[in-house]
Short mmCIF file of C-alpha atoms in Angstrom, two decimals:
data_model
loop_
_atom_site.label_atom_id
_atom_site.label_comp_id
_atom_site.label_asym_id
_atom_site.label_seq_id
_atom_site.Cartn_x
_atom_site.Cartn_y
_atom_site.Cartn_z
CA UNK J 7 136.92 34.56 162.32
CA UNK J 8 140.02 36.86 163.08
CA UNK J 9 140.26 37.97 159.46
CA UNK J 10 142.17 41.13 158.58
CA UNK J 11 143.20 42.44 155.06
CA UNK J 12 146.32 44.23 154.13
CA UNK J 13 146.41 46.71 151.05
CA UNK J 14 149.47 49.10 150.61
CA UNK J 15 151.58 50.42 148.32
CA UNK J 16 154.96 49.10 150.27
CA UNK J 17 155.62 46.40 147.35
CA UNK J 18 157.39 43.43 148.11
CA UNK J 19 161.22 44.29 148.02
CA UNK J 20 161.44 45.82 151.64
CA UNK J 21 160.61 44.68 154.99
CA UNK J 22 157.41 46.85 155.58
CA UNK J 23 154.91 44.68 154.65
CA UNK J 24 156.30 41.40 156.62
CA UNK J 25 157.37 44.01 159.10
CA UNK J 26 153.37 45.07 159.82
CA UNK J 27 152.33 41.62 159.54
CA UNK J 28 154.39 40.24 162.70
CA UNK J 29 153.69 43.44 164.27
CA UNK J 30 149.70 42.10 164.26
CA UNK J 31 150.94 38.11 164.43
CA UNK J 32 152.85 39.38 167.82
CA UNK J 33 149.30 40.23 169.55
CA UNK J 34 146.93 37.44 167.49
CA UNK J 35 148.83 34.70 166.16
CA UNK J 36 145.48 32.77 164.89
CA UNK J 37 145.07 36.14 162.74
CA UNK J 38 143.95 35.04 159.47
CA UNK J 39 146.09 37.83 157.25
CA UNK J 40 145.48 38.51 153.62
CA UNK J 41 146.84 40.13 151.25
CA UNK J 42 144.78 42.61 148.82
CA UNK J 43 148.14 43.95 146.80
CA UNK J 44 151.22 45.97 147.75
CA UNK J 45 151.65 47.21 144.08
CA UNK J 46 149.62 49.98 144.04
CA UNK J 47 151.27 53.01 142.34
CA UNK J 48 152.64 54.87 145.20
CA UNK J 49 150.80 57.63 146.99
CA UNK J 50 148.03 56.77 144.54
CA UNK J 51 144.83 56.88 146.17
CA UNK J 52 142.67 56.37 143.83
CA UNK J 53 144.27 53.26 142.53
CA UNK J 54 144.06 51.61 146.14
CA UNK J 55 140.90 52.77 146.63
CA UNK J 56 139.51 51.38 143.28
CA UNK J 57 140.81 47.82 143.85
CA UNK J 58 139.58 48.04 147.91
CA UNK J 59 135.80 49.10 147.00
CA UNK J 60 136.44 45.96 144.14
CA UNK J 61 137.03 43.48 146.67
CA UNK J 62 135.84 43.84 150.11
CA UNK J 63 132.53 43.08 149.75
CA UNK J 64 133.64 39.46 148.93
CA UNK J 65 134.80 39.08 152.27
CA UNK J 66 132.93 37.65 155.20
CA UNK J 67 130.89 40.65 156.67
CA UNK J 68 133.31 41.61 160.20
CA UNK J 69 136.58 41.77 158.04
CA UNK J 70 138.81 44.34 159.19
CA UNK J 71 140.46 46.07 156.18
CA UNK J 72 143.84 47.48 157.03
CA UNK J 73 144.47 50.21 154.61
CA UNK J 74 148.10 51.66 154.73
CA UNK J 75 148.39 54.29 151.91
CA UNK J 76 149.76 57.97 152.73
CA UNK J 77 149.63 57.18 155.82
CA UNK J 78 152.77 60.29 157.13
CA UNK J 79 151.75 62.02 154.21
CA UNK J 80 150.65 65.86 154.22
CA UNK J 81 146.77 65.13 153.54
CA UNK J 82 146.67 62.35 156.19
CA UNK J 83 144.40 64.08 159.37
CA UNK J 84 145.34 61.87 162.02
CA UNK J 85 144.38 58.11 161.63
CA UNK J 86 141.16 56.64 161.86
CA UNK J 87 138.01 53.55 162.00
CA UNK J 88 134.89 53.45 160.20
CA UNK J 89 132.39 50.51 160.15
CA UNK J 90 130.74 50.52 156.52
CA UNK J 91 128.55 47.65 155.30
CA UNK J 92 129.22 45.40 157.94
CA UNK J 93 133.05 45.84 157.26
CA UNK J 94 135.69 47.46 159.33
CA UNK J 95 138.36 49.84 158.20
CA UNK J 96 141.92 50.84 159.85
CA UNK J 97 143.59 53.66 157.78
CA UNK J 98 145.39 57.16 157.52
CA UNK J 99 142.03 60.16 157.54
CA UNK J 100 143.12 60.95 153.70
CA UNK J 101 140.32 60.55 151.82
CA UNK J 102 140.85 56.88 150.80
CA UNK J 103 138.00 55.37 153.10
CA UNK J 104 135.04 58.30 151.64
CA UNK J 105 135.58 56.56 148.07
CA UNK J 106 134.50 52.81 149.02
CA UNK J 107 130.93 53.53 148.99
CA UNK J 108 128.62 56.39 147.62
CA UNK J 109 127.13 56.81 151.19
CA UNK J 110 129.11 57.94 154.48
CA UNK J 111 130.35 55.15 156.66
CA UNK J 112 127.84 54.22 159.46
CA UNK J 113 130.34 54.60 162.52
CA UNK J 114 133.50 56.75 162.44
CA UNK J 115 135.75 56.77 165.16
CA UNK J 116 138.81 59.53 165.43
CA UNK J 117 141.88 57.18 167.29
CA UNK J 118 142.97 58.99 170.66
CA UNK J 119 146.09 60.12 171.36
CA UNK J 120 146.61 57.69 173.85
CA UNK J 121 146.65 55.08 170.97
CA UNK J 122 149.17 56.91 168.81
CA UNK J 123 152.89 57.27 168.97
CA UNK J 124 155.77 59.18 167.32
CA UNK J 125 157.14 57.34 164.84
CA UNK J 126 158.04 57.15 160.79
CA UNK J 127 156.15 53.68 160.29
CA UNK J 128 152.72 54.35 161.56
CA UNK J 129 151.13 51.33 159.76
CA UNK J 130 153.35 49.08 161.90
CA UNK J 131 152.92 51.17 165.18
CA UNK J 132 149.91 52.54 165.19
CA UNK J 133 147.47 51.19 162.40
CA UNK J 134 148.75 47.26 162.93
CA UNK J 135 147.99 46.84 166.66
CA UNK J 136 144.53 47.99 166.66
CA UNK J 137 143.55 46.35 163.45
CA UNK J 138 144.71 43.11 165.32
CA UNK J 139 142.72 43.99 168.73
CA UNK J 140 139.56 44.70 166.14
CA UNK J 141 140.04 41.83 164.34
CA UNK J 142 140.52 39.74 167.76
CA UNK J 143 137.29 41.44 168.87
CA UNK J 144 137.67 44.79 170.77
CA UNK J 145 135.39 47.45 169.35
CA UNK J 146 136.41 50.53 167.24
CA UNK J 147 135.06 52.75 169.99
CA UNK J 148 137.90 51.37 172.07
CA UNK J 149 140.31 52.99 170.86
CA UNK J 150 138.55 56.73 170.31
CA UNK J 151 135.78 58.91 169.80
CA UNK J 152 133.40 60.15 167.23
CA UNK J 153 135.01 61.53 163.87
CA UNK J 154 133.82 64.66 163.36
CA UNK J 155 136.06 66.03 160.30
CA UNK J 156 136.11 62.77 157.79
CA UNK J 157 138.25 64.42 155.10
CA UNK J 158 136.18 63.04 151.83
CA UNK J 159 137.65 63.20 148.22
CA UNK J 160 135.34 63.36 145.41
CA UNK J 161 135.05 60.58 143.05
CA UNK J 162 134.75 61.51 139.10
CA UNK J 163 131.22 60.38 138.41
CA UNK J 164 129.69 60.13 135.04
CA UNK J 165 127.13 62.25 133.27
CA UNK J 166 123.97 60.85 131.84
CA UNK J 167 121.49 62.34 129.67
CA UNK J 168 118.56 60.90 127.39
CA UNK J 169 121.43 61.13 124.46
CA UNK J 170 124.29 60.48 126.10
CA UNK J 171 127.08 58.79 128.48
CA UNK J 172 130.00 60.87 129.41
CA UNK J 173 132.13 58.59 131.50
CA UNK J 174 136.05 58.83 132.14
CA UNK J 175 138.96 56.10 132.53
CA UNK J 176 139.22 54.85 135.99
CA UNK J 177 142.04 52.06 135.81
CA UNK J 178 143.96 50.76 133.24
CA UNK J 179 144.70 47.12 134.30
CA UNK J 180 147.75 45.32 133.50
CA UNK J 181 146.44 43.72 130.29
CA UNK J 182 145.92 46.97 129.46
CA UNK J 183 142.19 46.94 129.61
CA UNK J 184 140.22 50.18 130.58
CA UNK J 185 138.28 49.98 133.50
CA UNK J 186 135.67 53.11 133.14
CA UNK J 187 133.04 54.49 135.48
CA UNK J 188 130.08 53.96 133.29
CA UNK J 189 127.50 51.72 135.06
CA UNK J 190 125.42 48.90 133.68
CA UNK J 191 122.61 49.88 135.42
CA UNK J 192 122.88 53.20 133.93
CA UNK J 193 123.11 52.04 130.19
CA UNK J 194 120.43 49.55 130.44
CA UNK J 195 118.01 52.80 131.88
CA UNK J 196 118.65 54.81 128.44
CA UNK J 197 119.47 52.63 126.30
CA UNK J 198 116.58 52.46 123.68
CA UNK J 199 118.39 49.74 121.79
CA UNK J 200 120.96 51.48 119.19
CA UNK J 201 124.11 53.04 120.64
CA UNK J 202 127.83 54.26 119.64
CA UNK J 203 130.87 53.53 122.34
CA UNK J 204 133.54 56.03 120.96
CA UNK J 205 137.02 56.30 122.88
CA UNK J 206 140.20 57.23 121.43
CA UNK J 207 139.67 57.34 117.92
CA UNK J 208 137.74 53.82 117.97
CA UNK J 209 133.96 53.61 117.65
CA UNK J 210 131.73 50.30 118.87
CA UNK J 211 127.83 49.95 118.23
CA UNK J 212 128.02 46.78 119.94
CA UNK J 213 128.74 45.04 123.70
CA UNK J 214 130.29 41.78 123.52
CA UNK J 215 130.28 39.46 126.53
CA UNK J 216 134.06 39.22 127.51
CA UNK J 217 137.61 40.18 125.98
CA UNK J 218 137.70 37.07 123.78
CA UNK J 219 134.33 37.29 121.68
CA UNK J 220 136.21 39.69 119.09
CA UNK J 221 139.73 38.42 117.32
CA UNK J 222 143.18 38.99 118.32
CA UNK J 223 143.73 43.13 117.75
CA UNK J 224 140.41 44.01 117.25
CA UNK J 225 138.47 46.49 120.20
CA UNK J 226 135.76 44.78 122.29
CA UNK J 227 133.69 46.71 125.03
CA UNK J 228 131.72 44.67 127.66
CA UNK J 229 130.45 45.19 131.11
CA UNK J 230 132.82 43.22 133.48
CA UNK J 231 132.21 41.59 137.09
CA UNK J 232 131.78 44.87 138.63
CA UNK J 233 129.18 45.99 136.72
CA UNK J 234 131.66 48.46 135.34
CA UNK J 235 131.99 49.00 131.39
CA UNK J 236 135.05 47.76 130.20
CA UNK J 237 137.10 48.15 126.88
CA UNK J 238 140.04 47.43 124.97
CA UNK J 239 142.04 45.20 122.39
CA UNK J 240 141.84 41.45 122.47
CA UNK J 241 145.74 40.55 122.76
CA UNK J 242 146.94 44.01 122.88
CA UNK J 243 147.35 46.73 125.54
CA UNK J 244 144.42 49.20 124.95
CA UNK J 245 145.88 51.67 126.66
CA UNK J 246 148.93 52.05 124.70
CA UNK J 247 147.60 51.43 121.83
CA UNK J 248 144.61 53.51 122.11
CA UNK J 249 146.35 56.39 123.38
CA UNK J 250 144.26 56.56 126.61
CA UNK J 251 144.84 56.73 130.17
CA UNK J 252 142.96 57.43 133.41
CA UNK J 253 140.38 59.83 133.25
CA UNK J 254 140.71 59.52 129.38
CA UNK J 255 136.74 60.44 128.11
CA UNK J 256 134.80 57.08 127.18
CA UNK J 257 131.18 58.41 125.30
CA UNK J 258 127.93 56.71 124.98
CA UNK J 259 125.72 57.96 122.09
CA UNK J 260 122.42 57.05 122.08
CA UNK J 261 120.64 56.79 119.04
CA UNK J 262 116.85 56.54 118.97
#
């Protein structure tokens, strides 16, 4: 399946998103393309990455991912591939692609200068072709050699103890939900069976099982579909009303 996926943060008011679409159409046109979201806050990173390492395992294994964030900006180190879980990536060397997983990417591959060009829209001229050739079945190692400086970003990871969960704010979703970094897995470890969820100025000793199990205006906290735990107001936006934002400090207090 010629499958590729398109994330950016280009919106949908301009031509660059249909513009890097017929750029791939132009070489494939049995490319299947779709559309992750082009309304990620701009030049943020960590927003794009957060909803790519959300989705792409849902795709068949062999998807290329076309990842166009930052890509003329000053971190971007030349543009790169990486295979990772069965999955292949096309993006800017920023950073974005070391936050999908918590281990390196299997194969890395630095894009020769033979592939590149000089030019203010490098998603459409250089990122879009060889996503399509990828997707259409050429290799990653077709188009360079071996990465040997993967510029990596480090991810805000929680602290556990035997008493506690310090965890931080990692999205706040359009509802107004906050997404944090706090693990199921990691709760159910230490949790000996009585615990406190305090953010903001709000305090839970309970987990309910989705958004809706508490009234309209009242604070629920839950672990969602990603395994990630997940709180707010039922009918009102958490965030705003809760006076927290990303990396805003979620605690777990275990109490024996």
């Amino acid at each position: 399946m010629a499958l590729v996926t398109f994330l950016s943060d280009f919106g949908d008011k301009d031509y660059y998103v249909p513009a890097v679409k017929a750029k791939m159409l132009a070489i494939n046109p049995q490319l299947n393309i779709i559309d992750i979201s082009h309304n990620i806050e701009t030049f943020d990173l960590a927003h794009a990455a957060f909803i790519l390492r959300a989705t792409f395992r849902d795709f068949p294994k062999g998807t290329v991912h076309l990842v166009a964030m930052n890509t003329t900006g000053n971190m971007t180190q030349g543009y790169i591939g990486v295979k990772l879980e069965e999955h292949v990536f096309i993006g800017p060397n920023n950073g974005i692609l070391s936050l999908l997983a918590d281990q390196d990417p299997g194969i890395l591959v630095q894009f020769a200068d033979i592939h590149l060009k000089d030019t203010s829209f490098p998603a459409k001229d250089i990122l879009a072709p060889i996503a399509a050739k990828v997707a259409s079945g050429a290799a990653i190692h077709d188009f360079g050699g071996p990465l040997t400086n993967f510029r990596k970003l480090m991810p805000r990871n929680p602290k556990a103890t035997r008493e506690q969960i310090i965890g931080h704010v990692m999205r706040v979703d359009r509802y107004g939900n906050l997404i944090t970094n706090i693990r199921k897995e990691v709760f159910d470890q230490l949790n000996p069976g009585r615990f406190s969820i305090e953010f903001g100025r709000e305090s839970l000793d309970r987990l309910n099982s989705g958004c809706d199990q508490v009234e309209p205006g009242d604070c629920f906290a839950y672990f969602n579909s990603l395994g990630l735990l997940e709180i707010g107001i039922n009918h009102g936006h958490g965030g705003n009303l809760l006076g927290l934002k990303f990396e805003s400090v979620v605690y777990i207090n275990f109490n024996p």
